[in-house]
Coordinates of C-alpha atoms and ligand atoms in Angstrom, one line a residue:
X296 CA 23.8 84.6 163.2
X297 CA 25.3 81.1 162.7
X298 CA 26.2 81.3 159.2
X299 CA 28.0 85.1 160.6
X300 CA 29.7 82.9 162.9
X301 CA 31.1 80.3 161.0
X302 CA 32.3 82.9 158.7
X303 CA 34.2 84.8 161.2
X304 CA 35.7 81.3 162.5
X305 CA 36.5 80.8 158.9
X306 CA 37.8 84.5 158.8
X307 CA 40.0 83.6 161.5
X308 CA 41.4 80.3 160.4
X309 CA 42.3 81.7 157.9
X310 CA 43.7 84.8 158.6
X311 CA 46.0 82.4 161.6
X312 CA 46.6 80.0 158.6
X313 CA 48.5 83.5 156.2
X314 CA 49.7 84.3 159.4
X315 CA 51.9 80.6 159.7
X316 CA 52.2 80.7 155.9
X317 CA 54.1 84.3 155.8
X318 CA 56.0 83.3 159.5
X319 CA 57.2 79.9 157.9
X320 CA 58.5 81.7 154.5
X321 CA 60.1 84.1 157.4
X322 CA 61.4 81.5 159.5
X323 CA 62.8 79.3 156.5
X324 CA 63.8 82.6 154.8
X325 CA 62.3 80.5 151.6
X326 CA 62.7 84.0 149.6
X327 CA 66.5 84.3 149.5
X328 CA 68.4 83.9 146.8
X329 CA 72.4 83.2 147.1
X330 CA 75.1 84.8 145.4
X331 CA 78.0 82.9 145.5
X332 CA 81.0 83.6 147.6
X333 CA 84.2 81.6 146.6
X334 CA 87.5 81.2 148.2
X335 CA 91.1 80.4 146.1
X336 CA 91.1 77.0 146.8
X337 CA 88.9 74.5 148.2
X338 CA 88.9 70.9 147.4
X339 CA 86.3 67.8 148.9
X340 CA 87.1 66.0 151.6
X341 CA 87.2 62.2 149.6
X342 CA 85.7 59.6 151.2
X343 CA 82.9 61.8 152.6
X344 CA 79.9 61.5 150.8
X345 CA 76.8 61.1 153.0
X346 CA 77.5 64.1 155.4
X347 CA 79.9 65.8 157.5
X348 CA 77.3 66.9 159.5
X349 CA 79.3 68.1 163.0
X350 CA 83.4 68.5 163.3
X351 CA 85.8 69.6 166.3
X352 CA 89.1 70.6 165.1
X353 CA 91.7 70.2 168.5
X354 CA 94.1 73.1 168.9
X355 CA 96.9 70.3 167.2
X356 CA 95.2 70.1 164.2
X357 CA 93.4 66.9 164.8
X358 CA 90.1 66.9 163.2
X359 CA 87.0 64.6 164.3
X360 CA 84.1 64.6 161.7
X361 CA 80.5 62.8 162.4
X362 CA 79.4 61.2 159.9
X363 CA 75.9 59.4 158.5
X364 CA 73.0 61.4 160.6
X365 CA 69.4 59.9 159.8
X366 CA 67.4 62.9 161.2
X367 CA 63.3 62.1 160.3
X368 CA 62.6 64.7 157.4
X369 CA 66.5 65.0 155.9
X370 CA 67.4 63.5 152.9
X371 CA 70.3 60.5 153.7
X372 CA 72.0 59.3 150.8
X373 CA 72.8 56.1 152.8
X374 CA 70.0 54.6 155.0
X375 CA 71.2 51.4 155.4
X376 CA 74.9 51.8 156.8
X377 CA 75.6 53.3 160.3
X378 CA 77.2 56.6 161.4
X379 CA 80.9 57.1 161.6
X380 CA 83.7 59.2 162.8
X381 CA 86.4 59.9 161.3
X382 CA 89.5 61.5 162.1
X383 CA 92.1 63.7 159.5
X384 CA 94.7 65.3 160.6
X385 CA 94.5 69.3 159.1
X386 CA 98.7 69.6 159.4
X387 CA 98.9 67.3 156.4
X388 CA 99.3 68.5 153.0
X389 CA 96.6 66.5 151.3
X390 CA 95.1 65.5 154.4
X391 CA 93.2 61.8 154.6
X392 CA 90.2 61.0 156.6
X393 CA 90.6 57.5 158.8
X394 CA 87.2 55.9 160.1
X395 CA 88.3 55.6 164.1
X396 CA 87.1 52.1 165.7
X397 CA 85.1 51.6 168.0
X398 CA 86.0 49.7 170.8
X399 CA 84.3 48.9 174.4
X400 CA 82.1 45.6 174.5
X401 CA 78.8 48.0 175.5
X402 CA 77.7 50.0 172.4
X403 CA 75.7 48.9 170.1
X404 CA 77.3 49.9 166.6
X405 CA 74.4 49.0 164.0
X406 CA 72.3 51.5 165.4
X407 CA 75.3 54.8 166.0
X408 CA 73.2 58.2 164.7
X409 CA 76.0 60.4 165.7
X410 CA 75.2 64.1 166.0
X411 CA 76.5 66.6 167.6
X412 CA 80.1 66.1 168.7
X413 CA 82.2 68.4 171.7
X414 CA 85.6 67.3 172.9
X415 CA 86.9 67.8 176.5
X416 CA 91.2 67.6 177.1
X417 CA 91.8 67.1 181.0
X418 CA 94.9 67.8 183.1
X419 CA 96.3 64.9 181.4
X420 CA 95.7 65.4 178.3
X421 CA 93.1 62.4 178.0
X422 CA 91.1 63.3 174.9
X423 CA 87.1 62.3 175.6
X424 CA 84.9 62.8 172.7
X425 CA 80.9 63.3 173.6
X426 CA 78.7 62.5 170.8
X427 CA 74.8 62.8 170.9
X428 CA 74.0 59.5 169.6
X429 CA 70.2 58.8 168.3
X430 CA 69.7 54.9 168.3
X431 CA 66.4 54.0 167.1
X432 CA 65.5 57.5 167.1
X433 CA 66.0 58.0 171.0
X434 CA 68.4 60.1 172.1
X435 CA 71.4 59.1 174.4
X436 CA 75.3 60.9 174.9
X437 CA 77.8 58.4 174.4
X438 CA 81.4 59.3 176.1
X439 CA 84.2 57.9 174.3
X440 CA 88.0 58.0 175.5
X441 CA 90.3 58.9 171.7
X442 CA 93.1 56.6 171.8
X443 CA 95.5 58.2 169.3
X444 CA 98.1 55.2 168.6
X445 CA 95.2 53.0 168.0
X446 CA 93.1 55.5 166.2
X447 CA 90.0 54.2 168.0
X448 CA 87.4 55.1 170.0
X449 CA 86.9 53.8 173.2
X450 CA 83.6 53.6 174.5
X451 CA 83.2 54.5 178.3
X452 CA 79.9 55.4 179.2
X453 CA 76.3 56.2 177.5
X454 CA 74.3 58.7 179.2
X455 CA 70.4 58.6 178.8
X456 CA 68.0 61.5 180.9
X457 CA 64.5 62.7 180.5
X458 CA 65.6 66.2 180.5
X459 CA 67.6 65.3 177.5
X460 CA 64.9 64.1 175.1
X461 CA 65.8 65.1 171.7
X462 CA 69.2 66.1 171.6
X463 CA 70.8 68.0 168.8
X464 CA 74.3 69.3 170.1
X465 CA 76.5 69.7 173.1
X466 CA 79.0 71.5 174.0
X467 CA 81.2 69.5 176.5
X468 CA 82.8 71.3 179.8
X469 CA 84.0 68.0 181.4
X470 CA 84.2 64.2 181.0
X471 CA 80.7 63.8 181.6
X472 CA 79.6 67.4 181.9
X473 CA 78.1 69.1 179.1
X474 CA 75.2 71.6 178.0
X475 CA 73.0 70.6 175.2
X476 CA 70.4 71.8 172.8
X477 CA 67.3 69.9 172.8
X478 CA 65.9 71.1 169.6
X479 CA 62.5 69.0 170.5
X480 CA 61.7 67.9 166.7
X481 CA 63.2 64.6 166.9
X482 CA 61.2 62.0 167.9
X483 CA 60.3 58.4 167.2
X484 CA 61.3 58.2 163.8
X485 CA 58.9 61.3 162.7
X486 CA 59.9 65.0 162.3
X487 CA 56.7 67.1 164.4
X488 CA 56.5 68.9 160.7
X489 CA 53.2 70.4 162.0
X490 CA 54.9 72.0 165.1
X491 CA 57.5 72.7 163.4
X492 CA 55.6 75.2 160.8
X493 CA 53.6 76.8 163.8
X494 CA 56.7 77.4 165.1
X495 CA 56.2 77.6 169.0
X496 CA 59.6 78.0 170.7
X497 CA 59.5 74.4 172.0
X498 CA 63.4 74.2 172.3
X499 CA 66.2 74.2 175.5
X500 CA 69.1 74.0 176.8
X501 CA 70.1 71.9 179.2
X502 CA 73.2 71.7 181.8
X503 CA 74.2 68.0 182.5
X504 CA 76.5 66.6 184.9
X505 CA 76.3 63.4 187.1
X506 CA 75.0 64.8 190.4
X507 CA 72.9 67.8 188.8
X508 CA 70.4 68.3 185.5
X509 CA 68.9 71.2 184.6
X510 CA 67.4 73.8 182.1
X511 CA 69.4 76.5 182.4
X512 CA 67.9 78.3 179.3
X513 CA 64.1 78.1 177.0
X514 CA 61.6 79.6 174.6
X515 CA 63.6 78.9 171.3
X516 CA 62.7 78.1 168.2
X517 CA 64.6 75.0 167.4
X518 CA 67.9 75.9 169.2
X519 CA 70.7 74.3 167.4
X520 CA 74.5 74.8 167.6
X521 CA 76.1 75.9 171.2
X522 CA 79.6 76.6 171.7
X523 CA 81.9 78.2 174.6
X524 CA 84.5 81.3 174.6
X525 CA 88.0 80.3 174.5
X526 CA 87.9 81.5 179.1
X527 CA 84.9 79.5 179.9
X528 CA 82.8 82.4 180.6
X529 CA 80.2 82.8 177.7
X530 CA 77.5 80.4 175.9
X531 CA 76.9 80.6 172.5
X532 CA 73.5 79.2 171.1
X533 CA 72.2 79.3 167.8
X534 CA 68.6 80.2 167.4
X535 CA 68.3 78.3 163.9
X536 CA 64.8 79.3 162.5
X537 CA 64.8 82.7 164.1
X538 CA 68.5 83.2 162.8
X539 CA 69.7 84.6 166.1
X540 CA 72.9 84.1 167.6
X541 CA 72.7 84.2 171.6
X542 CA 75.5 85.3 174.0
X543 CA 74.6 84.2 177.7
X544 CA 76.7 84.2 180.6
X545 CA 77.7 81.2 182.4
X546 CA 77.8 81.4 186.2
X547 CA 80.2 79.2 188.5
X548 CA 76.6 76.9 189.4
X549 CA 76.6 76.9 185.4
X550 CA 73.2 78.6 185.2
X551 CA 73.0 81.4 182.0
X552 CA 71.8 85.1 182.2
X553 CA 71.3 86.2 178.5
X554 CA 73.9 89.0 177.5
X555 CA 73.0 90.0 174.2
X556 CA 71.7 88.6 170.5
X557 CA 72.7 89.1 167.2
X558 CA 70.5 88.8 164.1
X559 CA 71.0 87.4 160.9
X560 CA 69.3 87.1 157.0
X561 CA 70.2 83.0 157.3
X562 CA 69.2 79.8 159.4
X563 CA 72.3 79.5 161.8
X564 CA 73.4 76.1 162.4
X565 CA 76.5 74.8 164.2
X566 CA 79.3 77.5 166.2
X567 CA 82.6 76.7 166.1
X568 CA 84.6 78.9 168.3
X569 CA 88.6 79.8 167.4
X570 CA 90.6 79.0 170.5
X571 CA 93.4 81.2 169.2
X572 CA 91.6 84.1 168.1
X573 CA 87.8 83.9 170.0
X574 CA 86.1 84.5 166.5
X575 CA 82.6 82.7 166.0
X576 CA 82.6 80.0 162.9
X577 CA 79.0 79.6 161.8
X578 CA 77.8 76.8 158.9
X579 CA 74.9 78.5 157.7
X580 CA 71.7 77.8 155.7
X581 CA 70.5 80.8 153.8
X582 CA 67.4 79.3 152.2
X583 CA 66.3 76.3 154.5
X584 CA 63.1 75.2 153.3
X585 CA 65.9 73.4 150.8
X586 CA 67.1 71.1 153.7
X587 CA 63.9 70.0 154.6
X588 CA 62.1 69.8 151.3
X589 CA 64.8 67.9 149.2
X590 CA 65.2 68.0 145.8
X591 CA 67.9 67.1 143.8
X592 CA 67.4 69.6 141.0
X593 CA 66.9 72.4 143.6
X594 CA 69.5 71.6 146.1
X595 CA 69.9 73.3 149.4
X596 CA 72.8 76.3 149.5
X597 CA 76.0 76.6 152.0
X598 CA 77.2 80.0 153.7
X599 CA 79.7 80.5 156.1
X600 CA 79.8 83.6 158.3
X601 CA 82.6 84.6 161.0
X602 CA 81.6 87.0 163.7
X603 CA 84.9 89.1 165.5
X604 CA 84.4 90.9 168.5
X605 CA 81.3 89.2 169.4
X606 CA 81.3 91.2 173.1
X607 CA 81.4 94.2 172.1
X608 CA 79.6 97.3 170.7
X609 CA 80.5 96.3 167.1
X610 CA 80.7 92.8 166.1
X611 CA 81.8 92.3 162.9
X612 CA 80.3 89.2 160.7
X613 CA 81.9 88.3 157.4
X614 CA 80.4 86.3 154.4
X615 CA 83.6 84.2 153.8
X616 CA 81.9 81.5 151.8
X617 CA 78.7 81.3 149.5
X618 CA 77.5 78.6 147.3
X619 CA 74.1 78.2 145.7
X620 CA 74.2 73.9 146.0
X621 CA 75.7 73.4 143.0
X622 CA 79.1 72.4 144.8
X623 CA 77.7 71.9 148.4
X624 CA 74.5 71.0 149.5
X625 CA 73.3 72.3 153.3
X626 CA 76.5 73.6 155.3
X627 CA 76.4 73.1 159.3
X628 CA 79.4 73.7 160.3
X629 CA 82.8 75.2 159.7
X630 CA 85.8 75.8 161.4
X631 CA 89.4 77.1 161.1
X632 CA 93.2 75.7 161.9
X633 CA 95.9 77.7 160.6
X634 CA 94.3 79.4 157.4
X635 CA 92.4 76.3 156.2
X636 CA 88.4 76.4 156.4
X637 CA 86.6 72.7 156.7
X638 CA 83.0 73.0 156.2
X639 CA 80.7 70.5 157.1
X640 CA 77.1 69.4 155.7
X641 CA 74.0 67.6 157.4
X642 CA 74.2 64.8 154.3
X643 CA 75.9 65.8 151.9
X644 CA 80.1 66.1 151.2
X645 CA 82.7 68.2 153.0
X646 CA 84.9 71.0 151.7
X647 CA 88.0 71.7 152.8
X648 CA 89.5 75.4 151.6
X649 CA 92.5 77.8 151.9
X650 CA 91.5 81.2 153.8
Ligands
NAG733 C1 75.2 70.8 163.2 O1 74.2 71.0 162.3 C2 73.2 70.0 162.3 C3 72.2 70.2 161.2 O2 71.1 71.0 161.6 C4 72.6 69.9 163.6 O3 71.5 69.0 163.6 C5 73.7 69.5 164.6 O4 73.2 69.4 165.8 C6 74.7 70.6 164.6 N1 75.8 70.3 165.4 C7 76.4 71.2 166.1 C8 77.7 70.8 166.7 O5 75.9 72.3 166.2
NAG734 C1 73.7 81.2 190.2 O1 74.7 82.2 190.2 C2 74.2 83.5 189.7 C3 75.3 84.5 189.7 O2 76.1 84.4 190.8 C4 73.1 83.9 190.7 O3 72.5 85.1 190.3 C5 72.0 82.8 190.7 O4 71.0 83.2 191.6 C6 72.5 81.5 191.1 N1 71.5 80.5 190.9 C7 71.3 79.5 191.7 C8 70.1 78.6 191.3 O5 72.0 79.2 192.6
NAG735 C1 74.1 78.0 140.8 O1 75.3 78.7 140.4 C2 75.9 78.1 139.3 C3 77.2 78.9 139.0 O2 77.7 79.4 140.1 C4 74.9 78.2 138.1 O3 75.5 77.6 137.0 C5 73.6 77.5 138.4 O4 72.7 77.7 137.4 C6 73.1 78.0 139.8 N1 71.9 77.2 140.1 C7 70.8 77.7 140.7 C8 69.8 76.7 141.0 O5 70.7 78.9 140.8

């Protein structure tokens, strides 16, 4: 009877264990293979080598570009030197990056991780750039006013909350008011590898501001990217290892009501949203058990998919860009200014590309 039971324990373990195994191959959609997409012309970004891993491209053309994430698991090419943001203008004919300064006596700059990025443009057309900073592997929102004569960075305020533990983007709706994925794998210096393969849909969202924090959305697994329509009145959020897109609704007291899902055969990274034409950017991973198992002979593939028409019946998504690693290694993000792509990685270079 004993030996029967310690067999059907074993039965069991095992059967959970090929359950995980055959979820994770699902999750990390290990199985795909990529053909490549190419566009006419695309050229690197020089002088960005060790990642590219968030951008916000403002309605002028101004581009900001985070630089430098240490994320516990994911290959850096530069351990030692701290995170950056740079600035390139997408109006230029050959355009340059510029490293902004950073000014304001309270930020520690050995220790920037920058993130996630999200701009907000008030009334006056003060420009405050929100990053999601991870000193020493905590997690904390620095607000920065852009001073464009100077081309710094002024540091204003750094913004630290329990309900913001392990934060992986933001989307910013004021000053100091944002939502944010928590995507809960970040911690202390360790990836949770373990609950990250069993996959239990740790991950939310969060609305910040300074009189009122709260979760306005759960249950993900590993929510990553979140954007805004062009009006205001939807939330985007990217399901990353169950490669859904999420539409939600966003009420005047900021909570979400979930509107509608869309599926895809990649992991789904960072949104960018066009504030001309309301179309959904999305840096993709189509095989990302690459990102997270590095190797240099095997490197990780880029896609980038544009979804039109998101509300309605029939959105359309487009394979505009495909690339196997050989060119660039673990897209995130991309977005669009007048015909030209720029497509971001989490270590690797960026590409910049005629549409
Ligand atoms: C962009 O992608 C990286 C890589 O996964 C992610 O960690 C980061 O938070 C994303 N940023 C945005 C803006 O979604
Ligand atoms: C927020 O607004 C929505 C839509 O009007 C409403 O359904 C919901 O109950 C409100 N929630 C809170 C907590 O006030
Ligand atoms: C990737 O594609 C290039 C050509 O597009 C090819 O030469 C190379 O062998 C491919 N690499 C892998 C790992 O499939």
């Amino acid at each position: 009877m004993a030996k029967l039971m310690i067999l059907t324990v074993l039965g069991l373990g095992l059967a959970l264990f090929r359950d995980h195994r055959s979820s994770y191959r699902t999750r990390f959609n290990v199985d795909r293979e990529v053909e490549p997409k190419q566009l006419p012309s695309c050229k690197f970004v020089e002088g960005i080598e060790v990642g590219s891993e968030d951008l916000e491209i403002l309605p002028n053309g101004l581009a900001f570009i985070s630089s430098g994430l240490k994320y516990p698991g994911i290959k850096t090419f530069d351990p030692d030197s701290n995170g950056k943001i740079f600035l390139m203008n997408m109006n230029d004919e050959d355009p340059k990056i510029l490293e902004l300064k950073i000014t304001g006596s309270t930020f520690d700059l050995p220790s920037f991780n920058p993130h996630g990025i999200s701009t907000y443009t008030d009334e006056d057309n003060t420009i405050y750039l929100l990053v999601v900073n991870h000193p020493h592997s905590k997690t904390t929102i620095e607000v920065f006013k852009f001073q464009e004569e100077e081309k710094a960075l002024f540091h204003l305020k750094t913004i630290r909350h329990k309900l913001l533990p392990n934060v992986n983007d933001i989307v910013a709706v004021g000053p100091e008011h944002f939502y944010a994925t928590n995507d809960h794998y970040f911690v202390n210096h360790y990836l949770r590898s373990w609950e990250l393969y069993l996959g239990l849909a740790w991950s939310y969202v969060v609305y910040y501001s300074p009189d009122e924090v709260k979760v306005v959305a759960k249950g993900f697994d590993f929510a990553n990217g979140i954007n805004i329509s062009p009006d205001g009145k939807y939330v985007y959020i990217a399901e990353l290892l169950a490669h859904k897109i999420h539409v939600y609704e966003k009420h005047a007291n900021w909570t979400l009501t979930p509107l509608k899902s869309l599926d895809f055969n990649t992991l789904v990274d960072n949104i960018s949203v066009d504030p001309v034409t309301g179309d959904l950017w999305v840096g993709c991973h189509p095989n990302g058990k690459k990102v997270f198992h590095y190797d240099p002979e095997n490197p990780p593939a880029s896609e980038v998919l544009q979804i039109q028409n998101i509300l309605t019946e029939e959105p359309k998504v487009t394979q505009i860009y495909a690339e196997n690693g050989t060119m660039l290694q673990g897209s995130t993000v991309a977005a669009v200014y007048k015909g030209k792509l720029l497509i971001g990685t989490v270590f690797h270079k960026a590409l910049y590309c005629e549409l």
